[in-house]
Coordinates of N, CA and C in Angstrom, one line a residue:
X24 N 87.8 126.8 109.2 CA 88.6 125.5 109.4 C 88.2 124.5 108.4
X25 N 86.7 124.4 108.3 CA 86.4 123.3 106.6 C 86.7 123.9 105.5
X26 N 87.0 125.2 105.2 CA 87.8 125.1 104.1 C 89.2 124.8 104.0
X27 N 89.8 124.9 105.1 CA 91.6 124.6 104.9 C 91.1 122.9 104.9
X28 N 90.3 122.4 106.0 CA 90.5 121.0 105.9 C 89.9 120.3 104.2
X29 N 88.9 120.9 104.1 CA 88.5 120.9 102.1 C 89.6 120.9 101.2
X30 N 90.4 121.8 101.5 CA 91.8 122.4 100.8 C 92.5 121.1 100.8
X31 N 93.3 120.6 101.7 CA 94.1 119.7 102.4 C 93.8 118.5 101.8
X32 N 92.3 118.2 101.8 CA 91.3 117.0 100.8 C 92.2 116.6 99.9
X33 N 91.9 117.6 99.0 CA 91.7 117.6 97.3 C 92.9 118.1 96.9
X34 N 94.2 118.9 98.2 CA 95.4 118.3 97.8 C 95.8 117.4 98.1
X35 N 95.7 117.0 99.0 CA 96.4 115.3 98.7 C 95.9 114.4 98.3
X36 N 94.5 114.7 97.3 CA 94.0 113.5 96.6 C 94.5 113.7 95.5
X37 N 95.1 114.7 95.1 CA 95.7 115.5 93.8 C 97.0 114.8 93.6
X38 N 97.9 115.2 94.9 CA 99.3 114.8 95.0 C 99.1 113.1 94.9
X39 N 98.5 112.1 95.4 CA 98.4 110.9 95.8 C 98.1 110.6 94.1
X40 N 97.5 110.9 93.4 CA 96.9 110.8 92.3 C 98.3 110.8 91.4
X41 N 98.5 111.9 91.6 CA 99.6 111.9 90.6 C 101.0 111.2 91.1
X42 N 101.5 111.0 92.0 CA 102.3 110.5 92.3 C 101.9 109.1 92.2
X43 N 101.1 108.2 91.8 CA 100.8 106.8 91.5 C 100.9 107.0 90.1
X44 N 101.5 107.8 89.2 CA 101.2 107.8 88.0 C 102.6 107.1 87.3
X45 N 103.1 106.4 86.3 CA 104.2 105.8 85.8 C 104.6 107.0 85.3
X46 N 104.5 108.1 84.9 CA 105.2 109.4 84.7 C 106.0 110.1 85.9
X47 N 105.4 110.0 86.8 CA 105.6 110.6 88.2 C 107.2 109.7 88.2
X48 N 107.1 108.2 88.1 CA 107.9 107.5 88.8 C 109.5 107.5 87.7
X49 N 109.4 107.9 86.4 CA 110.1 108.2 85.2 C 110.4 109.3 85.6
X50 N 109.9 110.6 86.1 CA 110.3 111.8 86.2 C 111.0 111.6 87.1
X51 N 111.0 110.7 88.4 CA 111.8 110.6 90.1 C 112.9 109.7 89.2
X52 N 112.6 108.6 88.5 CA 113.7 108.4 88.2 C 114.8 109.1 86.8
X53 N 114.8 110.4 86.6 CA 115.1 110.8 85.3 C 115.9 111.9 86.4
X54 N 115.2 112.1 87.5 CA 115.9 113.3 88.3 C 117.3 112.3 89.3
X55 N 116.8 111.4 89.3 CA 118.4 110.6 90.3 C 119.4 110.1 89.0
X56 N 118.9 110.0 88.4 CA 120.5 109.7 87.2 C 120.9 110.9 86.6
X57 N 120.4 112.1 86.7 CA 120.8 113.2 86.2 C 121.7 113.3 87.5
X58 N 121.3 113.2 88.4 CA 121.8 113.6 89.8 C 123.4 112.7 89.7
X59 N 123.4 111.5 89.6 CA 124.2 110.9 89.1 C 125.5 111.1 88.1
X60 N 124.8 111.1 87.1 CA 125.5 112.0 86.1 C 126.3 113.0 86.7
X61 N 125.8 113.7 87.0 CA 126.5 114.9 87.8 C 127.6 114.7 88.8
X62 N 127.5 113.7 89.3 CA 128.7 113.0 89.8 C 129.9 113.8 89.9
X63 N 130.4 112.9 88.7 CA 131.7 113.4 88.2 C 132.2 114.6 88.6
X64 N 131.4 115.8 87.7 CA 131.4 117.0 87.5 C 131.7 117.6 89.0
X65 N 130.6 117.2 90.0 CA 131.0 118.0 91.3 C 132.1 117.3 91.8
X66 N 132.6 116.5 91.5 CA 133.9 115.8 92.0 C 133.3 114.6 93.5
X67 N 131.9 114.4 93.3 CA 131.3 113.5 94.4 C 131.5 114.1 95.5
X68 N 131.5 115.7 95.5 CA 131.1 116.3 97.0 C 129.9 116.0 97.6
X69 N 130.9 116.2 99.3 CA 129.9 116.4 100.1 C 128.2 117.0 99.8
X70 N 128.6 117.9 99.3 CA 127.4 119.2 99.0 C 126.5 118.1 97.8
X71 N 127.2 117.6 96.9 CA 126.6 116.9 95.7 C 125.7 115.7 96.4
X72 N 126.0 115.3 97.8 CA 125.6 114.0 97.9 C 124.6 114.8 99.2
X73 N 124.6 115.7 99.8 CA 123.5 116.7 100.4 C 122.6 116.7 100.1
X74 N 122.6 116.9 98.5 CA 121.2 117.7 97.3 C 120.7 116.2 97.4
X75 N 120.6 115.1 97.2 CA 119.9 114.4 96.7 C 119.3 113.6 98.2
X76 N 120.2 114.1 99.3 CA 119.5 113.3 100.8 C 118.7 114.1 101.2
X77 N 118.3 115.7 100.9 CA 118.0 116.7 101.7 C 116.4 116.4 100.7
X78 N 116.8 116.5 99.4 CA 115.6 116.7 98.7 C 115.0 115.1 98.8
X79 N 115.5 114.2 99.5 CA 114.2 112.8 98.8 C 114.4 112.6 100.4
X80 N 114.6 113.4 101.4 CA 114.3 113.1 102.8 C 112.8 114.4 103.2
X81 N 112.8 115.2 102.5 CA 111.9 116.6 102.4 C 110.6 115.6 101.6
X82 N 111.0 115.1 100.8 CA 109.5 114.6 99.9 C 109.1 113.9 100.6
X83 N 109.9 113.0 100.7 CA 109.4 111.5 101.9 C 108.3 111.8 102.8
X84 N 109.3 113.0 103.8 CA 108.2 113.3 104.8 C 107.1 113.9 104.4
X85 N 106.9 114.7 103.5 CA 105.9 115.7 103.1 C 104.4 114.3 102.6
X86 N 105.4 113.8 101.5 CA 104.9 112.4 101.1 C 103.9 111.5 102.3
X87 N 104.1 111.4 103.6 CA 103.9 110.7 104.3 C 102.5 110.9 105.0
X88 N 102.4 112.4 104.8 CA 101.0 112.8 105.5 C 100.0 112.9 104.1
X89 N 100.7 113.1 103.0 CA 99.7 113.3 102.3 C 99.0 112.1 102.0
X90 N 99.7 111.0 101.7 CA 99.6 109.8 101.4 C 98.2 109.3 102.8
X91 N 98.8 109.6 104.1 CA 98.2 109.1 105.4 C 96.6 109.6 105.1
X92 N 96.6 110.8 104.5 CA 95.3 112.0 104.5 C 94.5 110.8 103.7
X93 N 94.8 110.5 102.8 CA 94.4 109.6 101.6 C 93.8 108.4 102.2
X94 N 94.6 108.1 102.9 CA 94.6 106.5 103.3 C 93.4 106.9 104.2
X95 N 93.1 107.5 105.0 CA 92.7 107.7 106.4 C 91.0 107.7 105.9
X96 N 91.0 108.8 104.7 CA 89.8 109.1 103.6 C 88.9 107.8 103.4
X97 N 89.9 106.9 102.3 CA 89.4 106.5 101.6 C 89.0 104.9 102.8
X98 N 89.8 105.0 103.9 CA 88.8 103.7 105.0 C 87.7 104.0 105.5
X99 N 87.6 105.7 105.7 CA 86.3 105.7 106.4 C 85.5 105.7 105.6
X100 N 85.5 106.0 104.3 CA 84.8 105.5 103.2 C 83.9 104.4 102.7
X101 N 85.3 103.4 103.1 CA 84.8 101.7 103.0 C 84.2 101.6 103.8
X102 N 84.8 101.9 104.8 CA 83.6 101.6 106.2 C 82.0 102.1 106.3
X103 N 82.2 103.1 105.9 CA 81.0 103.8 105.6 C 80.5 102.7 104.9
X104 N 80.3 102.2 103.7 CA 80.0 101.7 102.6 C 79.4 100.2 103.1
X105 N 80.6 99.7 103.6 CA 80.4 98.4 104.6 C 79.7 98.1 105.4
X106 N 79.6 99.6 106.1 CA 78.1 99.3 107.4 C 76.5 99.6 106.8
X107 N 76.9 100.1 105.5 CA 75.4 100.5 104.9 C 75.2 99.3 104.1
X108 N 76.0 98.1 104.0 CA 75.9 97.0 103.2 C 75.0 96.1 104.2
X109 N 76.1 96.1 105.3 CA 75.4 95.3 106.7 C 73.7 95.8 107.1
X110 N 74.3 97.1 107.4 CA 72.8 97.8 107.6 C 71.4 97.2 106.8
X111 N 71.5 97.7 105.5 CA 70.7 97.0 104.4 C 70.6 95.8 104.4
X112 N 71.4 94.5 104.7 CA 71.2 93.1 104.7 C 70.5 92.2 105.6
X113 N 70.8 91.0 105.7 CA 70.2 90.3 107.2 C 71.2 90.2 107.8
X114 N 72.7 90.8 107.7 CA 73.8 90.3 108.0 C 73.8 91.0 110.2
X115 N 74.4 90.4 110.7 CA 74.0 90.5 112.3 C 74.8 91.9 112.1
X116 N 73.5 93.0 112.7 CA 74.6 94.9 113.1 C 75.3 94.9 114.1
X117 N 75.2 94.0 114.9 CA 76.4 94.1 115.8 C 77.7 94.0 115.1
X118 N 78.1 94.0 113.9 CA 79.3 94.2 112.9 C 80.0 95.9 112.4
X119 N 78.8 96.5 112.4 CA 78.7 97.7 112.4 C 79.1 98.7 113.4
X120 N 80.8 99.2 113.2 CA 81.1 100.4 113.8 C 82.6 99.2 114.8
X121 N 82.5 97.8 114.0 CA 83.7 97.5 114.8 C 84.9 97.9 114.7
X122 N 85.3 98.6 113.8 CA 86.5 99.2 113.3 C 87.0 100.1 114.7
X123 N 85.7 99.9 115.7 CA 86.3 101.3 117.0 C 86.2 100.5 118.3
X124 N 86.3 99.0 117.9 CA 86.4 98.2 118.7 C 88.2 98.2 119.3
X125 N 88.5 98.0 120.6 CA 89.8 97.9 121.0 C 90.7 96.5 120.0
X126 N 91.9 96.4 120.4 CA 92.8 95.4 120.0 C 92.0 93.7 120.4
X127 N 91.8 93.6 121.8 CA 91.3 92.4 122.2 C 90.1 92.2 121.7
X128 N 88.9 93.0 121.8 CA 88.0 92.8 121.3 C 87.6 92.6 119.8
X129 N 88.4 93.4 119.2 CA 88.7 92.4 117.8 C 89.0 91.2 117.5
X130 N 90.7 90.6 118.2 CA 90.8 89.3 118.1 C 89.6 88.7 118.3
X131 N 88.9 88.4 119.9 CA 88.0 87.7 120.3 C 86.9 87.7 119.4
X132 N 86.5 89.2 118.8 CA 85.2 88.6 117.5 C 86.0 88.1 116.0
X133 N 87.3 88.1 115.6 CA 87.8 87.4 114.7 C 87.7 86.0 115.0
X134 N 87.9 85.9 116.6 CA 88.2 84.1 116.1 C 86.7 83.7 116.8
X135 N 85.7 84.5 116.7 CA 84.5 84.0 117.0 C 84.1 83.4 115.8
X136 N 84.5 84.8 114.3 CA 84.0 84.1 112.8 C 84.9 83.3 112.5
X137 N 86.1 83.1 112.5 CA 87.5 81.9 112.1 C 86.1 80.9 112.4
X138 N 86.1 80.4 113.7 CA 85.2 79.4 114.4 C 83.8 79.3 113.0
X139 N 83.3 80.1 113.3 CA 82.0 80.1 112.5 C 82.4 79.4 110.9
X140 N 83.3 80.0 110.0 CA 83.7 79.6 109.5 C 84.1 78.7 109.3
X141 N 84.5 77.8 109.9 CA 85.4 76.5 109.8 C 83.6 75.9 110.2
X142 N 82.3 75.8 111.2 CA 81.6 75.1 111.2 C 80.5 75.0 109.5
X143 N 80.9 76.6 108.8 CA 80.0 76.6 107.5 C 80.9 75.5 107.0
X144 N 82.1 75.9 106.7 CA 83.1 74.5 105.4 C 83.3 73.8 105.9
X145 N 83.0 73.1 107.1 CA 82.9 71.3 107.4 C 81.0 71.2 107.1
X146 N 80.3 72.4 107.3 CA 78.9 71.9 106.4 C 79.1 71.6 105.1
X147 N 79.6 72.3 104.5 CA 79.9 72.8 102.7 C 80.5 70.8 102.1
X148 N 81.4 71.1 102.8 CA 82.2 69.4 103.0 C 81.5 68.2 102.9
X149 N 80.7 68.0 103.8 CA 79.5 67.0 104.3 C 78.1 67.1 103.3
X150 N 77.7 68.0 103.1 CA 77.1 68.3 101.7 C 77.5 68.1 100.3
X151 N 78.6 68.2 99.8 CA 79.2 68.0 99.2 C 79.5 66.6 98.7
X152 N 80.2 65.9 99.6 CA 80.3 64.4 100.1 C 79.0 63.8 99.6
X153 N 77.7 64.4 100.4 CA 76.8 63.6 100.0 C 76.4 63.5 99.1
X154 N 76.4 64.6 98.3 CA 75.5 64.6 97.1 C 76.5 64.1 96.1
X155 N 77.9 64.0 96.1 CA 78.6 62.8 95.5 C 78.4 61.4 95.5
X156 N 78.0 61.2 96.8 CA 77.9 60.0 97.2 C 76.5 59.2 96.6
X157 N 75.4 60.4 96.4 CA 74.2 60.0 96.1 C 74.3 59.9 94.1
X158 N 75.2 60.3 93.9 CA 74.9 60.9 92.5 C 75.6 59.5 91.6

């Protein structure tokens, strides 16, 4: 099973890779004006206007997980990264592993720091002030 999920990795870090590339997006667009072009030719059938919903509704979705695989990767990543920052610092570890905190319990420690925050820059402010005031 860790090798199909290994597999899975490093394709869609492959696909995600290359699909962010300005070539990738020249080649998607070089294939819809050909498609275009062709127009005419099929007389704007049904079938003609099929090929181009069938194929960029098949990528899309395919698109969607691989992209998700990526995304999913590279947060636990940060996170990782982020709690070994905390970890290492003097910063308070009750910060560490909030990412698995519920919806409320998030807000409630967001607007605990919002709060904190606003008491550091009305200190920052008042310091500031003074040492203008002194200077």
């Amino acid at each position: 099973m860790s090798n199909k999920s290994n597999f899975f990795s490093s394709f869609s870090t492959a696909v995600a890779e290359l699909s962010g590339r300005p070539y990738t997006f020249v080649a998607a667009l070089a294939l819809v004006l050909a498609w275009a072009v062709t127009g005419p030719y099929f007389d704007y059938s049904e079938t003609w206007q099929l090929v181009i919903n069938t194929t960029t509704t098949i990528i899309t979705f395919l698109m969607v997980f691989v992209l998700q695989n990526t995304q999913n990767r590279d947060g636990k990543a940060l996170q990782a990264k982020l709690d070994e920052l905390i970890l290492t610092s003097q910063a308070a570890n009750k910060f560490v592993g909030i990412e698995k905190l519920d919806e409320g319990e998030l807000r409630e420690m967001s607007k605990s720091l919002a709060e904190k925050a606003e008491c550091v820059e009305e200190k920052a402010e008042e310091k500031s002030d003074a040492e203008a005031t002194s200077a």
